[in-house]
mmCIF file of C-alpha atoms and ligand atoms in Angstrom:
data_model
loop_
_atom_site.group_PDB
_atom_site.id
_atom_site.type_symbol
_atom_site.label_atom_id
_atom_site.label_comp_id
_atom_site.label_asym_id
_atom_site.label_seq_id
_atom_site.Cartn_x
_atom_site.Cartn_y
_atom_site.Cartn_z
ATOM 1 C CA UNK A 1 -9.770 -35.744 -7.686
ATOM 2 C CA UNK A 2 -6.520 -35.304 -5.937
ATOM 3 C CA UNK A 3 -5.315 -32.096 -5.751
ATOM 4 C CA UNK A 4 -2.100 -31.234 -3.758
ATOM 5 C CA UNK A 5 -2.654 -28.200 -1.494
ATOM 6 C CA UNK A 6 -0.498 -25.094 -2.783
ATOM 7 C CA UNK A 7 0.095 -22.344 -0.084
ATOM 8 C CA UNK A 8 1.947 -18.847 -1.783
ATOM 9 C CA UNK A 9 3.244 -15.683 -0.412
ATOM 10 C CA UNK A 10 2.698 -12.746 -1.703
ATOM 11 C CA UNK A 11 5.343 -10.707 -0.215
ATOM 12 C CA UNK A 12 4.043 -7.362 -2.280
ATOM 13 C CA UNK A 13 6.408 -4.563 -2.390
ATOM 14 C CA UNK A 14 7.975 -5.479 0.893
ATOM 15 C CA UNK A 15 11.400 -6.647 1.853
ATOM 16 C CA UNK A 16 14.481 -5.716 0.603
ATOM 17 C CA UNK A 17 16.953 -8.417 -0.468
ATOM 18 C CA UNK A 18 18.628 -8.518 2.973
ATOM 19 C CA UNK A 19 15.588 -8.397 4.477
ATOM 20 C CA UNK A 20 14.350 -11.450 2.426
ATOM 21 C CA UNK A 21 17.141 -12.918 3.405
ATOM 22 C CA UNK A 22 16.297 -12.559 7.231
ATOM 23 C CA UNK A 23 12.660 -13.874 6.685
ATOM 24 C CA UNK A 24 14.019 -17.133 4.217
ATOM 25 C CA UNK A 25 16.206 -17.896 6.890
ATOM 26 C CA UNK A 26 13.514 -18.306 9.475
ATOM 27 C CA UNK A 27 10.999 -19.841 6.776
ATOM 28 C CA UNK A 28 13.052 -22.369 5.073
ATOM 29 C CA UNK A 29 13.831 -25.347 7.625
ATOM 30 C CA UNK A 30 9.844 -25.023 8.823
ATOM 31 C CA UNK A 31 8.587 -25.324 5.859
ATOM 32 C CA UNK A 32 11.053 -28.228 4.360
ATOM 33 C CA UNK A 33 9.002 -30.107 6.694
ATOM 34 C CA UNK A 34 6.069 -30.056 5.344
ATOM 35 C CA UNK A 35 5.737 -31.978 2.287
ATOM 36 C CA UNK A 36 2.251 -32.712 1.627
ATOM 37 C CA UNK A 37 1.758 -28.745 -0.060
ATOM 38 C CA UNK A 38 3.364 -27.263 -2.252
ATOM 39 C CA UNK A 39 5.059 -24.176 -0.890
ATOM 40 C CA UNK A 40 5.622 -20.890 -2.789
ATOM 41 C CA UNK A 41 7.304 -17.376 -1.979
ATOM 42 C CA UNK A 42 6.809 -14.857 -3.913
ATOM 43 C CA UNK A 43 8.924 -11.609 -3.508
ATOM 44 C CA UNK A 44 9.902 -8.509 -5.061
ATOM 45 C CA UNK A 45 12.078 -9.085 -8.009
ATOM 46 C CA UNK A 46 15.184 -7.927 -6.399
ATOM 47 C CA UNK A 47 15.455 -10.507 -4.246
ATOM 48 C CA UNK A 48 14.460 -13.230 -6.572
ATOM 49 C CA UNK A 49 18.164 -13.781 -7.347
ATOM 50 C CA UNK A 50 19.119 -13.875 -3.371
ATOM 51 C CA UNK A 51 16.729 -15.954 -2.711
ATOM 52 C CA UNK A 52 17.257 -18.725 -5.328
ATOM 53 C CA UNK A 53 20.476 -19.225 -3.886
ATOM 54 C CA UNK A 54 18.990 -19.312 -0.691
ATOM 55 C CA UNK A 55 16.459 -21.818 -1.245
ATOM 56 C CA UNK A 56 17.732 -24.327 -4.112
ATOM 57 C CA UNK A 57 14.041 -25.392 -5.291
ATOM 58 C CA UNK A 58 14.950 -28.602 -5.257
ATOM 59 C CA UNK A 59 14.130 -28.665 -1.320
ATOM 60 C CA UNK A 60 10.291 -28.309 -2.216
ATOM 61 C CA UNK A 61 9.871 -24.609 -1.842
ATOM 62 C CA UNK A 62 9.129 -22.605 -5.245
ATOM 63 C CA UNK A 63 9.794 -19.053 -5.804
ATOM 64 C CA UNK A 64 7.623 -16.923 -7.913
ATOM 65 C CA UNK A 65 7.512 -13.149 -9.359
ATOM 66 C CA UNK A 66 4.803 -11.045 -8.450
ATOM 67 C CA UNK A 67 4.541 -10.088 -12.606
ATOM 68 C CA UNK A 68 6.051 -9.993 -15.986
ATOM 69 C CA UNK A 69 4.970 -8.579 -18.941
ATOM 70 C CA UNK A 70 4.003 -10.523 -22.010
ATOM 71 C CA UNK A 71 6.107 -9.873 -24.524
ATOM 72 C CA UNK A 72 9.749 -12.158 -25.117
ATOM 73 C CA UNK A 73 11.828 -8.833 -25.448
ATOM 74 C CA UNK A 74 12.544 -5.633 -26.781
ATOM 75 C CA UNK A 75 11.617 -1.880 -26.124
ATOM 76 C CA UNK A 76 9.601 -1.674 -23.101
ATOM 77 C CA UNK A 77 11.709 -0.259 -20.234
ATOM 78 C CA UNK A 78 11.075 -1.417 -16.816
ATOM 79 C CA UNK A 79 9.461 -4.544 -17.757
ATOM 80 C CA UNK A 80 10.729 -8.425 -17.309
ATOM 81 C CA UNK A 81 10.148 -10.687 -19.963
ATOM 82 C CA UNK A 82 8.353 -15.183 -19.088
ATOM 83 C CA UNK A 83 12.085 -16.258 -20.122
ATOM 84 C CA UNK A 84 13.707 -13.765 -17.274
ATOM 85 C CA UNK A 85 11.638 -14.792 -14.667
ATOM 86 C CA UNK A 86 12.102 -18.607 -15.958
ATOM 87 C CA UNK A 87 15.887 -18.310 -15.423
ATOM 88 C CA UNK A 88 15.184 -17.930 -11.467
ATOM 89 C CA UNK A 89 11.408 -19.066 -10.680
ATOM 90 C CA UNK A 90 8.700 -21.491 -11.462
ATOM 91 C CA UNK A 91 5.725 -19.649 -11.005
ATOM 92 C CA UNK A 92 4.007 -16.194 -11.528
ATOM 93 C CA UNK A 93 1.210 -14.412 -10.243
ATOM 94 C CA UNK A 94 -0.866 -12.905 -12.829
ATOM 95 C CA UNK A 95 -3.755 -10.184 -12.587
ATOM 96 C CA UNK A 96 -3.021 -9.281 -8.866
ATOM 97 C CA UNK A 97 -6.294 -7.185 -7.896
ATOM 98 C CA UNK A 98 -3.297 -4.932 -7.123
ATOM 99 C CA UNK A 99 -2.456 -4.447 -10.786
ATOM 100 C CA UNK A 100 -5.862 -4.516 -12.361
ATOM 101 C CA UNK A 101 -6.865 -1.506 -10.100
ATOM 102 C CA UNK A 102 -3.600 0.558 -10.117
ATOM 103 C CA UNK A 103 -1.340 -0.380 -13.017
ATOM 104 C CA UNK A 104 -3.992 -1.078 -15.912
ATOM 105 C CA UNK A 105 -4.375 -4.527 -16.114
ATOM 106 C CA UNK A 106 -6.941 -5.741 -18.575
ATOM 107 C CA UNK A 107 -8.157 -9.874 -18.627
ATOM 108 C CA UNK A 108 -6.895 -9.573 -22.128
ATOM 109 C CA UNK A 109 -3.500 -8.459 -20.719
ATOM 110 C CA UNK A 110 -3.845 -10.871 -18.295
ATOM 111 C CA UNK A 111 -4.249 -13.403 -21.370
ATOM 112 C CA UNK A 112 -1.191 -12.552 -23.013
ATOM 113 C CA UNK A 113 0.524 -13.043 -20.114
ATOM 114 C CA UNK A 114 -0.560 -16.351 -19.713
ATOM 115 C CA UNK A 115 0.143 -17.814 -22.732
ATOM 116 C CA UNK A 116 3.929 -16.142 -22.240
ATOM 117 C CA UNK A 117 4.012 -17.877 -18.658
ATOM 118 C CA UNK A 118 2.584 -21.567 -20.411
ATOM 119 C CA UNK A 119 5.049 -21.190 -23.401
ATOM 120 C CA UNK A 120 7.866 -20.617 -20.736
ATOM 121 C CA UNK A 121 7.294 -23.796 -18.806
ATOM 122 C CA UNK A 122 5.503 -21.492 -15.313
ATOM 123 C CA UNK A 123 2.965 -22.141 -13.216
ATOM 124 C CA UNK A 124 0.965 -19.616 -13.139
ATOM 125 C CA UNK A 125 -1.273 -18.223 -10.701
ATOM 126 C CA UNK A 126 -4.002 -16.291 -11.814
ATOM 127 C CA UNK A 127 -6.091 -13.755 -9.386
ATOM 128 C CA UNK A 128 -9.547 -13.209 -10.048
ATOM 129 C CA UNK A 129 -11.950 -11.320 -7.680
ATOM 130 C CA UNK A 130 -14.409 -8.850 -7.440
ATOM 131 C CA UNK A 131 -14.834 -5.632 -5.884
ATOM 132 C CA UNK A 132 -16.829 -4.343 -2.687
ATOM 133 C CA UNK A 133 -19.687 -2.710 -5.108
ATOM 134 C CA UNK A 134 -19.348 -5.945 -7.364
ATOM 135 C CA UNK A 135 -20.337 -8.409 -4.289
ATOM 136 C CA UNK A 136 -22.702 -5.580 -2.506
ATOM 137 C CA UNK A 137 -24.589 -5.883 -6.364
ATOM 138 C CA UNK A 138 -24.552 -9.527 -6.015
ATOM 139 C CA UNK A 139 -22.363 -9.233 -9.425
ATOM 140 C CA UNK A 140 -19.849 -11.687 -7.959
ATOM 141 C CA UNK A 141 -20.530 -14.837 -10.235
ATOM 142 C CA UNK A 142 -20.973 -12.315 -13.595
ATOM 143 C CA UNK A 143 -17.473 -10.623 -12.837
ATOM 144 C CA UNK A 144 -15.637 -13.829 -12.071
ATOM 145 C CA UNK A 145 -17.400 -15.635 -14.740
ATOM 146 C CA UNK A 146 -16.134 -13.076 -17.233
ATOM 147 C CA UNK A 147 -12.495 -13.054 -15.571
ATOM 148 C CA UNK A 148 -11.910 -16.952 -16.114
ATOM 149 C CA UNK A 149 -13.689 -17.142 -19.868
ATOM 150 C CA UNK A 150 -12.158 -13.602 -20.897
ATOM 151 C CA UNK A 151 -8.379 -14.576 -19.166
ATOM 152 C CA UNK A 152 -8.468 -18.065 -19.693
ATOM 153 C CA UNK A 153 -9.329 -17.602 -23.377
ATOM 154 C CA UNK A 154 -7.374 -19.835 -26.432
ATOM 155 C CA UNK A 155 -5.430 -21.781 -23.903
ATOM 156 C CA UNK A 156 -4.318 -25.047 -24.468
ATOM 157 C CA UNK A 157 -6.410 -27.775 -22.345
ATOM 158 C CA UNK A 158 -3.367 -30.152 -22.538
ATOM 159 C CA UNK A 159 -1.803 -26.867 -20.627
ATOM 160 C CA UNK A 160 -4.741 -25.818 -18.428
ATOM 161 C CA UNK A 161 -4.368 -28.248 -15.367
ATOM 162 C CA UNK A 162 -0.565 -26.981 -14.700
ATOM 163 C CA UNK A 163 -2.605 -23.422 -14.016
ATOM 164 C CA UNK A 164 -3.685 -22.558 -10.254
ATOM 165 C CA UNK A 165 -6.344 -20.041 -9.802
ATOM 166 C CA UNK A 166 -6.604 -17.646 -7.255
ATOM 167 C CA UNK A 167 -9.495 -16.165 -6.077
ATOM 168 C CA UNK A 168 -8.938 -13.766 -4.426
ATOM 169 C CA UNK A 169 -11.961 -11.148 -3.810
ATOM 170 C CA UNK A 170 -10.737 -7.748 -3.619
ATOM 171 C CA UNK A 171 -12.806 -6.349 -0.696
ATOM 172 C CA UNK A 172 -11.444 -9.242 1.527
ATOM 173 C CA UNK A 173 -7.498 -8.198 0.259
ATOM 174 C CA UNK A 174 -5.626 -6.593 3.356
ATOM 175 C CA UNK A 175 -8.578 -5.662 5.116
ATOM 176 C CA UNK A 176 -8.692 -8.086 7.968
ATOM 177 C CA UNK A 177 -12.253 -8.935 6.727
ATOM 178 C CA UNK A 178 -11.675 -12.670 5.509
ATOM 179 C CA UNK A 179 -14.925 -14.021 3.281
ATOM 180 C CA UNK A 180 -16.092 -16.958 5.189
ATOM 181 C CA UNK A 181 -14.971 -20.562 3.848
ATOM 182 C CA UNK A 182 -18.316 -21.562 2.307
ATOM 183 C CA UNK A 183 -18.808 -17.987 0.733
ATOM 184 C CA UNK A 184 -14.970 -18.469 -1.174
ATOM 185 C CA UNK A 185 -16.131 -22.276 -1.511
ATOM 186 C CA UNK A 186 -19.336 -21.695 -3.262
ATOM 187 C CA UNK A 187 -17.567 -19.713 -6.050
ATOM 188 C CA UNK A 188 -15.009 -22.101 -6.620
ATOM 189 C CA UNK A 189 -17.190 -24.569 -7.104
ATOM 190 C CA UNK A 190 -20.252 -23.310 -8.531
ATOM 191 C CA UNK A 191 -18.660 -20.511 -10.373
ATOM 192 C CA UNK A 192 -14.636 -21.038 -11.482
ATOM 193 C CA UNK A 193 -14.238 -24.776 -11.309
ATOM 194 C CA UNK A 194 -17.972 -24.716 -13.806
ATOM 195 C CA UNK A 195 -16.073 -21.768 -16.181
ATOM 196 C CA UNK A 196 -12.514 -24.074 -16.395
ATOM 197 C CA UNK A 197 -15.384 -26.840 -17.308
ATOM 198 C CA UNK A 198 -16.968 -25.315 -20.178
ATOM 199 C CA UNK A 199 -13.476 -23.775 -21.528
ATOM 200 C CA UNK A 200 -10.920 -26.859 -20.925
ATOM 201 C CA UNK A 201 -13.514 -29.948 -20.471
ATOM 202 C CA UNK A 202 -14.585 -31.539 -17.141
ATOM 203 C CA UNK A 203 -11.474 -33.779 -16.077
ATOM 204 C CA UNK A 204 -9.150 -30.826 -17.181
ATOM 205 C CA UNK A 205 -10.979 -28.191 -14.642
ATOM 206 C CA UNK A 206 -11.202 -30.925 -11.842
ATOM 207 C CA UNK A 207 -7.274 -31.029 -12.095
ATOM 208 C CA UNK A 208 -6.756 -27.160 -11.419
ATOM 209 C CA UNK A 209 -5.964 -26.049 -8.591
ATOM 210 C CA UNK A 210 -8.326 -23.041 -7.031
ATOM 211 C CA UNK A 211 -7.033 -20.702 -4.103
ATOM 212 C CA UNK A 212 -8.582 -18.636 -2.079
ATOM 213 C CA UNK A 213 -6.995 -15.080 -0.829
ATOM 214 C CA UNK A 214 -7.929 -12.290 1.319
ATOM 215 C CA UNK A 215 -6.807 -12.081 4.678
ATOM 216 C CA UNK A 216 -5.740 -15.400 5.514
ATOM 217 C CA UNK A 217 -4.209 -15.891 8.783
ATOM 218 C CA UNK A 218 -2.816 -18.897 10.941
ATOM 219 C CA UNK A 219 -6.692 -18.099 12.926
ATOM 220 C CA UNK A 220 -8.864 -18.375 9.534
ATOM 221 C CA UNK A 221 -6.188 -20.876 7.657
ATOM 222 C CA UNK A 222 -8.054 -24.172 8.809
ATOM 223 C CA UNK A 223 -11.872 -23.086 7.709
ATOM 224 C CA UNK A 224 -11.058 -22.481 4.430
ATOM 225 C CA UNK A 225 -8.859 -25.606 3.868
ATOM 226 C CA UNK A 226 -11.614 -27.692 5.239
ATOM 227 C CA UNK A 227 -13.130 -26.600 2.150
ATOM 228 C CA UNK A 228 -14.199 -29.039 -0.954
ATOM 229 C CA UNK A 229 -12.928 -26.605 -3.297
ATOM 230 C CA UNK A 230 -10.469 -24.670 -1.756
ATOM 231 C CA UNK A 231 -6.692 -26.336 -2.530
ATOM 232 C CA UNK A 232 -4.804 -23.925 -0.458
ATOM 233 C CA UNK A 233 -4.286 -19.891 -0.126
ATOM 234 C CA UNK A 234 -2.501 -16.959 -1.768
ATOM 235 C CA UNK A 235 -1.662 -15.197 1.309
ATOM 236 C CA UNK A 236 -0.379 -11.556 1.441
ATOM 237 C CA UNK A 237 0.867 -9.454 4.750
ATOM 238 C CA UNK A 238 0.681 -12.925 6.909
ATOM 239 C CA UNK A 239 3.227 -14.366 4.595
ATOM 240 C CA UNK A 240 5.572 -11.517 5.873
ATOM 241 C CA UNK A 241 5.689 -13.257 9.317
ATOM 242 C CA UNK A 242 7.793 -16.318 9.325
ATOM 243 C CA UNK A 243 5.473 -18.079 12.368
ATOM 244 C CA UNK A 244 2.335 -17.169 10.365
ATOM 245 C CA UNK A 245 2.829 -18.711 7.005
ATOM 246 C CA UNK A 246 4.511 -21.636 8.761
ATOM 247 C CA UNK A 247 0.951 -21.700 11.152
ATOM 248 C CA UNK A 248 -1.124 -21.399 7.630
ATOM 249 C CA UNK A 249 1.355 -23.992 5.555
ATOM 250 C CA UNK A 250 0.907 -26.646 8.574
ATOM 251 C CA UNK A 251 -3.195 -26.144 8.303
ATOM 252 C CA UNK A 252 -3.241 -26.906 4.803
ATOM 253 C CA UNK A 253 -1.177 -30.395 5.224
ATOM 254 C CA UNK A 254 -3.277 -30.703 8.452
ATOM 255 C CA UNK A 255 -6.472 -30.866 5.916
ATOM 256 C CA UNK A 256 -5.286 -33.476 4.166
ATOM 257 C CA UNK A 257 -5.509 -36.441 6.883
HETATM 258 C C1 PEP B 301 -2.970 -10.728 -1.632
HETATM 259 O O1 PEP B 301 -2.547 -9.614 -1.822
HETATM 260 O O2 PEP B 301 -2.890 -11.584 -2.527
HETATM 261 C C2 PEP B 301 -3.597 -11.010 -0.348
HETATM 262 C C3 PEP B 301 -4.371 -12.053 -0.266
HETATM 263 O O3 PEP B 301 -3.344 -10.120 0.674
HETATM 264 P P1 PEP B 301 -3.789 -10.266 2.210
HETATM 265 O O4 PEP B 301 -3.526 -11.706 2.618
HETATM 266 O O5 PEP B 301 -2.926 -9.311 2.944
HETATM 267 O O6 PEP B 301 -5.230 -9.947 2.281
#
C-alpha cells in the first residue's frame, strides 16, 4: 500500500503571531519544494489566522490546531469548536500526551473529538503513547492497544483511512531520547496498524497513515523513515527551527526513491 509520507509541526505553545510569521517566512519556499509529503504546521491558535494568509494551502502546506473541543457551540468559555478550526485549517491534533497528562484528556474525550473533527471534513491526527513506567512494565502494546480501540471507537470505516495516527511515546517527547526506528516500527505494525485492522477491516487500516514522534531531528529523521511502517513524523521543538524541519521534510521524500 501506498501511503504518502506526512511530516507535522507541532509548534506547542511557542511563537507569537509575528514570530510565526518570521519562521513561515523562512519555511515556506523550502518546503513548496518538496512535493512527495505532505507538509503540516501546526501552531498556536493565534497565529492560525496569520498564517493562513501567509501560506494559501493551496501551495501544499496544511495548517493544523494543536486542539478543539468537541462540542459545535455554546457555553464553554475558552474553548474552539471542529467548525472554527475548519474555517482556517485542515487538520487537528488530538490527545497530545501533553493534554492527556496536564489538561484531563480521557480516550473517550479524545473520541468525541474525533467524530467532531470527521463530521467537519479534518484530518485528524491522533497521539497515542505510553509512559516511561508503561514501557519500563513492558505495558506498551496493552496501553496503545487500549488507546486505538477505546479512541477509535464507533467511527465510520468509510471515514477511518482520512485519519493519521501518531505515535508518539511519551518518554521519548522532548527528551532528546528518540526510541530507535525498529522499536516505533514494531508497534506500528504489530500493535496500531493490527488494532485499525480489527476495528475498520484490513484494507481500511493499511490506508492510515501511522507517525512516529519523540525527538525527531534532521540526525534521527532518515532511520525512522526507512521504516515499513513509519509514514512520516509529528515533530515538536525541531519544527521550531526552519533548517531542521526542512532537513526532516527532505528525509521523508528522500525515503521514498
Ligand atoms: C511532540 O510534542 O509531539 C513531540 C514529538 O515533541 P518533540 O519532537 O520535541 O519530542
Amino acid at each position: 500500500m501506498n501511503r504518502k509520507p506526512l511530516v507535522a509541526g507541532n509548534w506547542k505553545m511557542n511563537k507569537t503571531a509575528a514570530e510565526a510569521r518570521e519562521l513561515v517566512s523562512k519555511l515556506s519556499a523550502p518546503l513548496r519544494e518538496i512535493t512527495d509529503v505532505e507538509k503540516v504546521l501546526c501552531p498556536p491558535f493565534m497565529s492560525i489566522p496569520a498564517m493562513h494568509a501567509l501560506l494559501d494551502t493551496s501551495h501544499g502546506i496544511g495548517l493544523g490546531a494543536q486542539n478543539m473541543h468537541w462540542e459545535e457551540k455554546g457555553a464553554f468559555t475558552g474553548e474552539i469548536a471542529a467548525n472554527m478550526v475548519k474555517e482556517f485549517c485542515n487538520y487537528i491534533i488530538l490527545g497530545h500526551s501533553e493534554r492527556r497528562a496536564y489538561f484531563g484528556e480521557s480516550d473517550e474525550t479524545v473520541n468525541r473529538k474525533l467524530r467532531a473533527a470527521l463530521k467537519f471534513d479534518l484530518i485528524p491526527i491522533v497521539c497515542v503513547g505510553e509512559t516511561l513506567d508503561q514501557y519500563e512494565s513492558g505495558l506498551t502494546a496493552e496501553v496503545v492497544r487500549r488507546q486505538i480501540k477505546q479512541g477509535f471507537a464507533e467511527i465510520d470505516s468509510a471515514a477511518a483511512s482520512r485519519i493519521v495516527v501518531a505515535y508518539e511515546p511519551v518518554w521519548a517527547i522532548g527528551t532528546g531520547k528518540a526510541s530507535s526506528g525498529e522499536n516505533a516500527n514494531a508497534v506500528h505494525g504489530k500493535v496500531i496498524r493490527p488494532a485499525l485492522s480489527e476495528l475498520f477491516g484490513e484494507n481500511n487500516a493499511q490506508a492510515i497513515r501511522i507517525l512516529y514522534g519523540g525527538s525527531v531531528t534532521a540526525s534521527n529523521a532518515s532511520e525512522f523513515f526507512a521504516m515499513s511502517d513509519i509514514d512520516g513524523a509529528l515533530v515538536g521543538s525541531a519544527s521550531l527551527k526552519a533548517d531542521e524541519f526542512v532537513a526532516i521534510t527532505k528525509a521523508a521524500q528522500a525515503s521514498m526513491r
